[in-house]
Tab-separated table of C-alpha atoms (C1' of nucleotides) in Angstrom:
chain	number	residue	atom	x	y	z
A	6	MET	CA	140.829	-2.195	-223.400
A	7	ALA	CA	143.891	-2.856	-221.381
A	8	LYS	CA	142.633	-5.371	-218.926
A	9	ASP	CA	145.576	-4.799	-216.661
A	10	LYS	CA	144.718	-4.458	-213.069
A	11	LEU	CA	144.389	-0.897	-212.032
A	12	SER	CA	147.235	0.614	-210.135
A	13	GLU	CA	146.568	1.626	-206.594
A	14	ARG	CA	146.711	5.195	-207.712
A	15	GLN	CA	144.090	4.688	-210.355
A	16	GLN	CA	141.805	2.915	-207.949
A	17	GLY	CA	142.269	5.785	-205.573
A	18	MET	CA	141.368	8.216	-208.287
A	19	LEU	CA	138.201	6.380	-209.138
A	20	ALA	CA	137.239	6.170	-205.517
A	21	PHE	CA	137.900	9.836	-204.991
A	22	ILE	CA	135.944	10.872	-208.057
A	23	ARG	CA	133.024	8.802	-206.904
A	24	GLU	CA	133.108	10.183	-203.417
A	25	PHE	CA	133.655	13.770	-204.454
A	26	THR	CA	130.903	13.718	-206.994
A	27	GLY	CA	128.514	12.169	-204.566
A	28	GLU	CA	129.326	14.788	-202.002
A	29	ASN	CA	129.354	17.886	-204.157
A	30	GLY	CA	127.064	17.154	-207.033
A	31	TYR	CA	129.809	17.802	-209.561
A	32	PRO	CA	133.065	16.041	-210.371
A	33	PRO	CA	136.450	17.197	-209.125
A	34	THR	CA	139.018	19.068	-211.169
A	35	ILE	CA	142.270	17.534	-212.252
A	36	ARG	CA	144.088	19.408	-209.532
A	37	GLN	CA	141.673	18.267	-206.873
A	38	ILE	CA	142.147	14.698	-207.927
A	39	GLY	CA	145.894	15.125	-207.826
A	40	GLU	CA	145.787	16.558	-204.367
A	41	ALA	CA	143.543	13.785	-203.133
A	42	VAL	CA	145.701	10.942	-204.311
A	43	GLY	CA	149.035	12.647	-203.823
A	44	ILE	CA	150.046	13.580	-207.336
A	45	SER	CA	151.860	16.851	-207.627
A	46	SER	CA	151.607	17.265	-211.351
A	47	THR	CA	148.432	17.886	-213.242
A	48	SER	CA	149.895	16.170	-216.236
A	49	VAL	CA	150.163	12.926	-214.353
A	50	VAL	CA	146.549	13.094	-213.344
A	51	ASN	CA	145.701	13.799	-216.924
A	52	TYR	CA	147.810	10.883	-218.001
A	53	ASN	CA	146.049	8.506	-215.675
A	54	LEU	CA	142.642	9.833	-216.514
A	55	ASN	CA	143.297	9.098	-220.142
A	56	LYS	CA	144.332	5.648	-219.214
A	57	LEU	CA	141.222	5.098	-217.173
A	58	GLU	CA	139.151	6.316	-220.052
A	59	LYS	CA	140.846	3.982	-222.448
A	60	ASP	CA	140.139	1.135	-220.071
A	61	GLY	CA	136.513	2.092	-219.955
A	62	TYR	CA	136.202	3.261	-216.391
A	63	LEU	CA	135.163	6.777	-217.170
A	64	THR	CA	134.269	9.210	-219.880
A	65	ARG	CA	135.943	12.522	-220.464
A	66	ASP	CA	134.679	15.628	-222.143
A	67	LEU	CA	137.785	17.335	-223.413
A	68	LYS	CA	138.341	21.019	-222.792
A	69	VAL	CA	135.560	21.011	-220.273
A	70	SER	CA	136.146	21.718	-216.641
A	71	ARG	CA	135.145	18.817	-214.464
A	72	GLY	CA	134.259	16.982	-217.636
A	73	LEU	CA	134.312	13.581	-216.056
A	74	ARG	CA	131.809	10.872	-215.702
A	75	LEU	CA	132.225	7.460	-214.208
A	76	VAL	CA	130.716	4.848	-216.405
A	77	GLY	CA	128.077	2.807	-214.714
A	78	GLU	CA	127.225	5.712	-212.469
A	79	THR	CA	125.491	7.145	-215.422
A	80	PRO	CA	121.764	6.958	-215.548
A	81	ARG	CA	121.127	9.494	-212.883
A	82	GLY	CA	117.521	9.171	-213.771
A	83	PHE	CA	115.331	9.762	-210.810
A	84	VAL	CA	111.676	10.068	-210.420
A	85	LYS	CA	110.197	11.515	-207.325
A	86	VAL	CA	106.791	10.086	-206.709
A	87	PRO	CA	104.567	11.762	-204.146
A	88	LEU	CA	103.095	9.488	-201.560
A	89	VAL	CA	99.626	10.905	-201.372
A	90	GLY	CA	97.693	8.570	-199.167
A	91	TYR	CA	96.388	5.146	-198.511
A	92	ILE	CA	94.548	2.593	-200.479
A	93	PHE	CA	92.158	0.145	-198.933
A	94	ALA	CA	89.133	-1.732	-200.010
A	95	SER	CA	86.423	0.316	-198.477
A	96	GLU	CA	87.221	3.651	-200.062
A	97	PRO	CA	87.949	5.004	-203.522
A	98	VAL	CA	91.597	5.630	-204.064
A	99	PRO	CA	92.750	9.154	-203.593
A	100	VAL	CA	93.891	10.853	-206.746
A	101	PRO	CA	96.150	13.823	-206.369
A	102	GLY	CA	94.376	17.008	-207.317
A	103	GLU	CA	95.438	18.737	-210.453
A	104	ALA	CA	96.224	21.962	-208.742
A	105	SER	CA	98.117	20.611	-205.808
A	106	ALA	CA	101.111	19.685	-207.851
A	107	PHE	CA	102.994	19.989	-204.634
A	108	ALA	CA	102.038	19.071	-201.156
A	109	PRO	CA	103.689	15.717	-200.746
A	110	ASP	CA	104.551	15.266	-197.149
A	111	GLU	CA	106.353	12.255	-198.300
A	112	ALA	CA	107.754	11.056	-201.544
A	113	ILE	CA	109.632	8.055	-202.707
A	114	GLU	CA	112.433	8.196	-205.147
A	115	LEU	CA	112.757	5.631	-207.835
A	116	THR	CA	115.206	5.106	-210.587
A	117	ARG	CA	113.687	5.751	-213.923
A	118	ASP	CA	114.515	2.360	-215.297
A	119	LEU	CA	112.012	0.863	-212.916
A	120	LEU	CA	109.276	2.701	-214.731
A	121	ALA	CA	108.143	2.762	-218.291
A	122	ASP	CA	106.766	6.217	-217.965
A	123	ASP	CA	107.224	8.950	-215.442
A	124	GLN	CA	104.222	11.155	-215.946
A	125	ASP	CA	101.275	11.510	-213.619
A	126	LEU	CA	102.584	9.093	-211.067
A	127	TYR	CA	101.653	8.924	-207.447
A	128	ALA	CA	102.065	6.386	-204.745
A	129	LEU	CA	99.744	4.902	-202.161
A	130	ARG	CA	100.413	2.849	-199.124
A	131	VAL	CA	98.317	-0.253	-198.744
A	132	ARG	CA	96.325	-0.455	-195.583
A	133	GLY	CA	94.770	-3.614	-194.292
A	134	ASP	CA	94.905	-7.053	-195.746
A	135	SER	CA	91.836	-6.873	-197.882
A	136	MET	CA	93.820	-6.894	-201.069
A	137	ILE	CA	95.625	-10.106	-200.672
A	138	ASP	CA	94.000	-11.469	-203.758
A	139	ALA	CA	95.881	-8.752	-205.605
A	140	MET	CA	99.057	-9.991	-204.003
A	141	VAL	CA	99.529	-6.818	-202.050
A	142	ASN	CA	99.344	-6.453	-198.361
A	143	GLU	CA	99.498	-4.032	-195.484
A	144	GLY	CA	102.467	-1.766	-195.818
A	145	ASP	CA	103.140	-2.329	-199.462
A	146	ILE	CA	103.414	0.658	-201.702
A	147	VAL	CA	101.690	0.799	-205.026
A	148	VAL	CA	102.776	3.293	-207.621
A	149	MET	CA	99.917	4.413	-209.784
A	150	LYS	CA	99.603	6.297	-212.995
A	151	LYS	CA	96.682	8.595	-213.181
A	152	GLN	CA	94.304	7.496	-215.908
A	153	ALA	CA	90.587	7.054	-216.148
A	154	GLN	CA	90.563	4.453	-218.873
A	155	ALA	CA	92.066	1.050	-218.916
A	156	ARG	CA	93.230	-1.069	-221.763
A	157	ASN	CA	92.803	-4.774	-221.683
A	158	GLY	CA	95.345	-6.531	-219.568
A	159	GLU	CA	96.353	-3.560	-217.497
A	160	MET	CA	96.409	-3.819	-213.757
A	161	VAL	CA	94.186	-1.088	-212.489
A	162	ALA	CA	92.611	0.212	-209.366
A	163	VAL	CA	88.886	0.249	-209.831
A	164	TRP	CA	86.013	1.424	-207.736
A	165	LEU	CA	83.048	-0.892	-207.880
A	166	ARG	CA	79.979	1.272	-207.535
A	167	ASP	CA	77.551	-1.220	-206.258
A	168	LYS	CA	79.878	-3.042	-203.946
A	169	GLU	CA	81.356	0.266	-202.798
A	170	GLU	CA	84.759	-1.198	-202.893
A	171	THR	CA	88.194	-0.544	-204.291
A	172	THR	CA	90.050	-3.405	-205.803
A	173	LEU	CA	93.195	-4.027	-207.783
A	174	LYS	CA	92.709	-6.288	-210.725
A	175	ARG	CA	93.666	-6.891	-214.284
A	176	PHE	CA	91.105	-5.331	-216.538
A	177	TYR	CA	89.503	-6.953	-219.569
A	178	LEU	CA	86.587	-5.575	-221.492
A	179	GLU	CA	85.082	-8.409	-223.460
A	180	ASN	CA	81.658	-9.267	-224.750
A	181	GLY	CA	80.233	-6.105	-223.343
A	182	ARG	CA	81.201	-6.834	-219.811
A	183	VAL	CA	84.230	-6.271	-217.703
A	184	ARG	CA	86.251	-9.154	-216.438
A	185	LEU	CA	88.413	-8.384	-213.453
A	186	GLN	CA	91.160	-10.899	-212.970
A	187	PRO	CA	93.003	-11.167	-209.673
A	188	ALA	CA	96.771	-11.214	-209.706
A	189	ASN	CA	96.703	-14.441	-207.828
A	190	PRO	CA	96.346	-17.057	-210.545
A	191	LYS	CA	94.650	-19.419	-208.163
A	192	MET	CA	91.667	-17.179	-207.863
A	193	GLY	CA	88.937	-16.715	-210.367
A	194	PRO	CA	87.782	-13.542	-212.057
A	195	ILE	CA	84.740	-11.501	-211.299
A	196	PHE	CA	82.481	-10.034	-213.944
A	197	VAL	CA	81.004	-6.599	-213.750
A	198	ASP	CA	78.778	-4.314	-215.723
A	199	PRO	CA	81.015	-1.663	-217.314
A	200	GLU	CA	78.689	0.994	-215.954
A	201	LYS	CA	79.516	-0.066	-212.471
A	202	VAL	CA	83.266	0.208	-212.862
A	203	GLU	CA	85.294	3.335	-212.274
A	204	VAL	CA	88.906	3.090	-213.269
A	205	GLN	CA	90.936	5.107	-210.829
A	206	GLY	CA	94.380	4.543	-212.163
A	207	LYS	CA	96.803	2.022	-213.465
A	208	VAL	CA	99.200	0.191	-211.238
A	209	VAL	CA	102.714	0.455	-212.579
A	210	LEU	CA	104.763	-0.780	-209.675
A	211	VAL	CA	104.380	-2.562	-206.386
A	212	LEU	CA	106.993	-2.197	-203.704
A	213	ARG	CA	107.342	-4.178	-200.547
A	214	GLN	CA	110.005	-3.192	-198.076
A	215	LEU	CA	110.906	-5.668	-195.404
A	216	ASN	CA	112.816	-4.678	-192.322
M	4	MET	CA	113.375	33.622	-198.656
M	5	ALA	CA	111.599	35.875	-201.075
M	6	LYS	CA	108.563	33.770	-201.785
M	7	ASP	CA	107.881	35.677	-204.964
M	8	LYS	CA	106.989	33.530	-207.844
M	9	LEU	CA	109.927	32.767	-210.005
M	10	SER	CA	110.270	34.642	-213.222
M	11	GLU	CA	109.981	32.687	-216.378
M	12	ARG	CA	113.665	33.126	-216.863
M	13	GLN	CA	114.485	31.693	-213.496
M	14	GLN	CA	112.252	28.731	-214.043
M	15	GLY	CA	113.969	28.190	-217.319
M	16	MET	CA	117.312	28.321	-215.617
M	17	LEU	CA	116.316	25.738	-213.065
M	18	ALA	CA	114.909	23.493	-215.725
M	19	PHE	CA	118.011	23.804	-217.815
M	20	ILE	CA	120.316	23.120	-214.908
M	21	ARG	CA	118.347	20.036	-214.046
M	22	GLU	CA	118.328	18.766	-217.581
M	23	PHE	CA	121.945	19.544	-218.283
M	24	THR	CA	123.159	17.953	-215.105
M	25	GLY	CA	121.113	14.868	-215.722
M	26	GLU	CA	122.502	14.585	-219.179
M	27	ASN	CA	126.146	15.311	-218.551
M	28	GLY	CA	126.806	14.328	-214.996
M	29	TYR	CA	127.978	17.805	-214.088
M	30	PRO	CA	126.281	21.146	-213.888
M	31	PRO	CA	126.509	23.801	-216.613
M	32	THR	CA	128.659	26.887	-216.533
M	33	ILE	CA	127.276	30.349	-216.197
M	34	ARG	CA	127.767	30.946	-219.860
M	35	GLN	CA	126.025	27.754	-220.818
M	36	ILE	CA	123.070	28.703	-218.693
M	37	GLY	CA	122.992	32.101	-220.282
M	38	GLU	CA	123.024	30.697	-223.730
M	39	ALA	CA	120.290	28.225	-222.922
M	40	VAL	CA	117.834	30.771	-221.597
M	41	GLY	CA	118.861	33.611	-223.846
M	42	ILE	CA	120.899	35.831	-221.575
M	43	SER	CA	123.812	37.513	-223.224
M	44	SER	CA	125.585	38.686	-220.119
M	45	THR	CA	127.251	36.428	-217.628
M	46	SER	CA	126.591	38.966	-214.938
M	47	VAL	CA	122.877	38.591	-215.392
M	48	VAL	CA	123.081	34.856	-215.033
M	49	ASN	CA	125.148	35.377	-211.949
M	50	TYR	CA	122.602	37.823	-210.670
M	51	ASN	CA	119.763	35.397	-211.105
M	52	LEU	CA	121.703	32.518	-209.686
M	53	ASN	CA	122.298	34.503	-206.553
M	54	LYS	CA	118.640	35.234	-206.372
M	55	LEU	CA	117.756	31.594	-206.794
M	56	GLU	CA	120.188	30.715	-204.082
M	57	LYS	CA	118.711	33.267	-201.746
M	58	ASP	CA	115.290	31.815	-202.437
M	59	GLY	CA	116.555	28.387	-201.599
M	60	TYR	CA	116.341	26.736	-204.967
M	61	LEU	CA	119.998	25.934	-205.291
M	62	THR	CA	123.345	26.055	-203.605
M	63	ARG	CA	126.400	27.739	-204.988
M	64	ASP	CA	130.033	27.106	-204.295
M	65	LEU	CA	131.704	30.396	-205.005
M	66	LYS	CA	134.821	30.540	-207.115
M	67	VAL	CA	134.188	27.029	-208.266
M	68	SER	CA	133.443	26.182	-211.844
M	69	ARG	CA	130.086	24.540	-212.208
M	70	GLY	CA	129.669	24.965	-208.480
M	71	LEU	CA	125.944	24.523	-208.560
M	72	ARG	CA	123.601	22.153	-206.914
M	73	LEU	CA	119.851	22.060	-207.033
M	74	VAL	CA	118.415	21.587	-203.613
M	75	GLY	CA	116.147	18.640	-203.178
M	76	GLU	CA	117.763	17.217	-206.238
M	77	THR	CA	118.643	13.929	-204.722
M	78	PRO	CA	121.645	13.313	-202.573
M	79	ARG	CA	122.550	10.985	-205.345
M	80	GLY	CA	121.970	7.796	-203.449
M	81	PHE	CA	122.122	4.890	-205.781
M	82	VAL	CA	122.575	1.266	-205.208
M	83	LYS	CA	123.277	-1.012	-208.056
M	84	VAL	CA	122.076	-4.492	-207.327
M	85	PRO	CA	123.188	-7.310	-209.573
M	86	LEU	CA	120.453	-9.512	-210.894
M	87	VAL	CA	122.097	-12.865	-210.532
M	88	GLY	CA	119.452	-15.366	-211.372
M	89	TYR	CA	116.121	-16.878	-210.616
M	90	ILE	CA	114.381	-18.114	-207.562
M	91	PHE	CA	111.849	-20.873	-207.636
M	92	ALA	CA	110.620	-23.474	-205.290
M	93	SER	CA	112.437	-26.488	-206.547
M	94	GLU	CA	115.985	-25.221	-206.269
M	95	PRO	CA	118.136	-23.514	-203.673
M	96	VAL	CA	118.528	-19.851	-204.339
M	97	PRO	CA	121.684	-18.839	-206.108
M	98	VAL	CA	124.052	-16.817	-204.013
M	99	PRO	CA	126.588	-14.713	-205.823
M	100	GLY	CA	130.049	-16.115	-205.403
M	101	GLU	CA	132.474	-14.210	-203.260
M	102	ALA	CA	135.016	-13.881	-205.987
M	103	SER	CA	132.752	-12.953	-208.821
M	104	ALA	CA	132.173	-9.468	-207.573
M	105	PHE	CA	131.393	-8.632	-211.162
M	106	ALA	CA	129.554	-10.588	-213.742
M	107	PRO	CA	126.130	-9.073	-213.594
M	108	ASP	CA	124.590	-9.307	-216.989
M	109	GLU	CA	121.877	-7.261	-215.572
M	110	ALA	CA	121.495	-5.034	-212.629
M	111	ILE	CA	118.767	-2.947	-211.185
M	112	GLU	CA	119.309	0.440	-209.733
M	113	LEU	CA	117.529	1.477	-206.623
M	114	THR	CA	117.525	4.600	-204.606
M	115	ARG	CA	119.202	4.128	-201.323
M	116	ASP	CA	116.231	5.247	-199.296
M	117	LEU	CA	114.411	2.148	-200.385
M	118	LEU	CA	116.923	0.088	-198.499
M	119	ALA	CA	118.074	0.030	-194.942
M	120	ASP	CA	121.428	-1.339	-195.854
M	121	ASP	CA	123.290	-1.570	-199.101
M	122	GLN	CA	125.845	-4.251	-198.467
M	123	ASP	CA	125.840	-7.755	-199.903
M	124	LEU	CA	122.714	-7.270	-201.906
M	125	TYR	CA	121.662	-9.211	-204.924
M	126	ALA	CA	118.441	-9.633	-206.793
M	127	LEU	CA	116.545	-12.610	-208.111
M	128	ARG	CA	113.688	-12.868	-210.488
M	129	VAL	CA	110.826	-15.032	-209.378
M	130	ARG	CA	109.972	-17.856	-211.678
M	131	GLY	CA	106.761	-19.774	-211.546
M	132	ASP	CA	103.832	-19.268	-209.255
M	133	SER	CA	104.866	-21.598	-206.501
M	134	MET	CA	105.536	-18.779	-204.107
M	135	ILE	CA	102.177	-17.220	-204.036
M	136	ASP	CA	101.854	-17.911	-200.370
M	137	ALA	CA	104.777	-15.538	-199.973
M	138	MET	CA	102.858	-12.980	-201.965
M	139	VAL	CA	105.324	-13.041	-204.787
M	140	ASN	CA	104.688	-14.284	-208.238
M	141	GLU	CA	106.214	-14.915	-211.603
M	142	GLY	CA	108.195	-11.936	-212.779
M	143	ASP	CA	108.557	-10.261	-209.435
M	144	ILE	CA	112.008	-9.302	-208.316
M	145	VAL	CA	113.202	-9.997	-204.817
M	146	VAL	CA	116.191	-8.167	-203.457
M	147	MET	CA	118.131	-10.273	-201.006
M	148	LYS	CA	120.833	-9.610	-198.519
M	149	LYS	CA	123.373	-12.326	-198.231
M	150	GLN	CA	123.290	-13.801	-194.759
M	151	ALA	CA	123.293	-17.310	-193.395
M	152	GLN	CA	121.559	-16.581	-190.152
M	153	ALA	CA	118.162	-15.166	-189.526
M	154	ARG	CA	116.830	-13.273	-186.624
M	155	ASN	CA	113.283	-13.740	-185.493
M	156	GLY	CA	110.784	-11.959	-187.625
M	157	GLU	CA	112.949	-11.554	-190.653
M	158	MET	CA	111.655	-12.575	-194.038
M	159	VAL	CA	114.151	-15.043	-195.393
M	160	ALA	CA	114.691	-17.432	-198.210
M	161	VAL	CA	115.211	-20.869	-196.771
M	162	TRP	CA	116.041	-24.195	-198.252
M	163	LEU	CA	114.150	-27.013	-196.630
M	164	ARG	CA	116.418	-30.025	-196.722
M	165	ASP	CA	113.899	-32.781	-196.525
M	166	LYS	CA	111.327	-31.214	-198.763
M	167	GLU	CA	114.017	-30.076	-201.162
M	168	GLU	CA	112.324	-26.816	-201.589
M	169	THR	CA	113.012	-23.123	-201.417
M	170	THR	CA	110.504	-20.953	-199.707
M	171	LEU	CA	110.142	-17.376	-198.580
M	172	LYS	CA	108.823	-17.031	-195.081
M	173	ARG	CA	109.141	-15.091	-191.907
M	174	PHE	CA	111.513	-16.865	-189.606
M	175	TYR	CA	110.952	-17.534	-185.935
M	176	LEU	CA	113.068	-19.760	-183.775
M	177	GLU	CA	111.042	-20.655	-180.724
M	178	ASN	CA	110.915	-23.589	-178.339
M	179	GLY	CA	113.692	-25.306	-180.197
M	180	ARG	CA	111.896	-25.414	-183.468
M	181	VAL	CA	111.583	-23.096	-186.402
M	182	ARG	CA	108.297	-21.572	-187.279
M	183	LEU	CA	107.992	-20.358	-190.824
M	184	GLN	CA	105.208	-17.901	-191.271
M	185	PRO	CA	103.847	-17.092	-194.728
M	186	ALA	CA	103.461	-13.495	-195.713
M	187	ASN	CA	99.868	-14.158	-196.495
M	188	PRO	CA	98.144	-13.719	-193.160
M	189	LYS	CA	95.400	-16.079	-194.179
M	190	MET	CA	97.756	-18.981	-194.273
M	191	GLY	CA	99.141	-20.872	-191.351
M	192	PRO	CA	102.751	-21.432	-190.389
M	193	ILE	CA	104.774	-24.515	-190.880
M	194	PHE	CA	107.111	-25.901	-188.263
M	195	VAL	CA	110.484	-27.347	-189.035
M	196	ASP	CA	113.422	-28.860	-187.270
M	197	PRO	CA	116.202	-26.234	-187.186
M	198	GLU	CA	118.578	-28.831	-188.579
M	199	LYS	CA	116.516	-29.057	-191.698
M	200	VAL	CA	116.547	-25.356	-192.436
M	201	GLU	CA	119.171	-23.558	-194.440
M	202	VAL	CA	118.875	-19.804	-194.443
M	203	GLN	CA	119.940	-18.533	-197.824
M	204	GLY	CA	119.424	-14.863	-197.389
M	205	LYS	CA	117.144	-12.210	-196.108
M	206	VAL	CA	114.541	-10.588	-198.270
M	207	VAL	CA	114.816	-6.850	-198.060
M	208	LEU	CA	112.640	-5.734	-200.921
M	209	VAL	CA	110.089	-7.080	-203.318
M	210	LEU	CA	109.459	-5.332	-206.611
M	211	ARG	CA	106.680	-5.944	-209.031
M	212	GLN	CA	106.676	-4.092	-212.300
M	213	LEU	CA	103.495	-4.069	-214.297
M	214	ASN	CA	103.458	-3.145	-217.909
N	1	DC	C1'	109.714	65.190	-208.886
N	2	DA	C1'	113.541	62.597	-206.626
N	3	DT	C1'	114.628	58.150	-204.652
N	4	DT	C1'	115.086	53.419	-204.456
N	5	DA	C1'	115.038	48.766	-206.025
N	6	DT	C1'	114.915	45.528	-209.740
N	7	DA	C1'	116.456	43.510	-214.017
N	8	DC	C1'	119.450	43.684	-217.493
N	9	DA	C1'	123.801	44.483	-220.787
N	10	DG	C1'	128.625	44.895	-221.912
N	11	DA	C1'	133.274	44.898	-220.906
N	12	DA	C1'	137.201	44.014	-218.269
N	13	DC	C1'	139.416	41.354	-214.826
N	14	DA	C1'	141.242	37.486	-212.143
N	15	DT	C1'	141.287	32.740	-211.385
N	16	DT	C1'	140.571	28.232	-212.310
N	17	DC	C1'	141.522	24.589	-215.013
N	18	DG	C1'	142.652	21.539	-219.039
N	19	DT	C1'	146.518	20.881	-222.182
N	20	DT	C1'	151.122	20.539	-223.798
N	21	DC	C1'	156.095	20.152	-223.664
N	22	DG	C1'	160.782	18.909	-222.124
N	23	DG	C1'	162.864	15.890	-219.271
N	24	DA	C1'	163.979	12.235	-215.637
N	25	DA	C1'	163.839	7.631	-213.787
N	26	DG	C1'	162.552	2.912	-214.097
N	27	DT	C1'	161.436	-1.557	-216.549
N	28	DC	C1'	161.767	-4.844	-220.127
N	29	DA	C1'	163.292	-7.066	-224.247
N	30	DA	C1'	166.386	-7.500	-228.174
V	24	DT	C1'	174.262	-1.743	-224.287
V	25	DT	C1'	170.333	0.567	-226.928
V	26	DG	C1'	165.725	1.511	-227.613
V	27	DA	C1'	160.773	1.261	-226.579
V	28	DC	C1'	157.638	1.975	-223.194
V	29	DT	C1'	155.674	3.475	-218.887
V	30	DT	C1'	155.184	6.574	-215.109
V	31	DC	C1'	156.227	10.538	-213.228
V	32	DC	C1'	157.497	15.739	-212.453
V	33	DG	C1'	157.637	20.828	-213.193
V	34	DA	C1'	156.548	24.599	-215.774
V	35	DA	C1'	154.184	27.275	-218.919
V	36	DC	C1'	150.339	28.359	-222.025
V	37	DG	C1'	145.816	29.385	-223.308
V	38	DA	C1'	141.154	28.614	-222.954
V	39	DA	C1'	137.275	28.288	-219.828
V	40	DT	C1'	134.968	30.308	-216.245
V	41	DG	C1'	133.481	33.057	-212.097
V	42	DT	C1'	133.551	37.984	-210.491
V	43	DT	C1'	133.230	42.817	-210.606
V	44	DC	C1'	132.353	47.350	-212.359
V	45	DT	C1'	129.889	50.873	-214.986
V	46	DG	C1'	125.824	51.987	-216.998
V	47	DT	C1'	120.818	51.912	-218.727
V	48	DA	C1'	115.869	51.300	-218.445
V	49	DT	C1'	111.755	50.515	-215.852
V	50	DA	C1'	108.552	50.389	-212.124
V	51	DA	C1'	107.244	51.437	-207.592
V	52	DT	C1'	107.317	54.718	-203.707
V	53	DG	C1'	107.007	58.914	-201.157
DNA sequence: CATTATACAGAACATTCGTTCGGAAGTCAA
DNA sequence: TTGACTTCCGAACGAATGTTCTGTATAATG
């Protein structure tokens, strides 16, 4: 609660805890903190840690070695999504084989709060500019969730049998036909016979890195 | 190195370590691991940990409490980017004030490998569909790096003084004039007097979450 | 059969590590 | 001044925790 400014020592402690934890994968002990910031007595470190906790900068688990956690650093929720290939209009999208749970030459790491769900995900790099109507372009990465069915309104990757083409669209089944709505609101939908549509997966995230 | 398959116990240990660490921010003790997977003797846990280390599944720091680290389990690279507002065509983009280092009602967390740089970043939510030519749309999130100058080829947010409009384009200064190139390759560039262009920041990442 | 390696248990041991206590020095207000 | 409060130190205590040792059972090997 005390909204006092932190003492230099306390700032140093926070900085050290952050750095140490990042480097070692576990937090430092009281004695390590003391040594780092130049405190000879463990009780003083303890004293300041309690203060920092009261001020809301960290959480302590009493009686537990290294029982520290910086608040805000918390979530620690990662998802590693294998980058399994490319997506472009003229081919069906690759779907990672069941068996090959692991062979990802590459993977991207995302924080879990970017995703609603973290099961059955895989990522594809967009190749070519044939998907501009889906607002994705060469180099973008689309994160897909493996599923063969789509619910209305979901953005899915579909393979159009007769056109022999992959496309990313919002999916609507209505009046016995499938309406595929481009992401770009300035473009109109296309209508397809449900028999001719193969849902390859649902798009859950699009990433575009600029450099 | 032993490429034997892991015993069920060892898999359980790895899973527990991963879960515990994710939940608490620090790894479990030997005894906690033992309890979790049903091993009564600390020596047996130790034994299996050594085996797992030899097989390359984790790293141990001897003599150190909770001195465990799962390999491949992320170098813990987070970046917390404050979500400071909205971007739309009819207003200049907000730039977080120098002083207000903290006031982010919201923030998004990204893994560091998504970004080339992690300094001076902030995020904006796209409002409206007036930026479709930049391949971003309502609801998308753009991550910006604060900078007032652009180098050729960079994707920047610029404020066009005479049009009174914000736009996202690739920036090229050539022959004394500025060429602004839309992300959408099917659209042509616009040319502007350098005096009329205010660079508000560089776009480093575009995120689109679908739900 | 004897030998070796693996996987485990239990107990004891040795540190590491969090906690507590008495006290000292400084600041601030009554 | 006195008294409270804060910040610090040093030392000691006890619990938490990693390590080691002895021993057993099993399977594979020759």
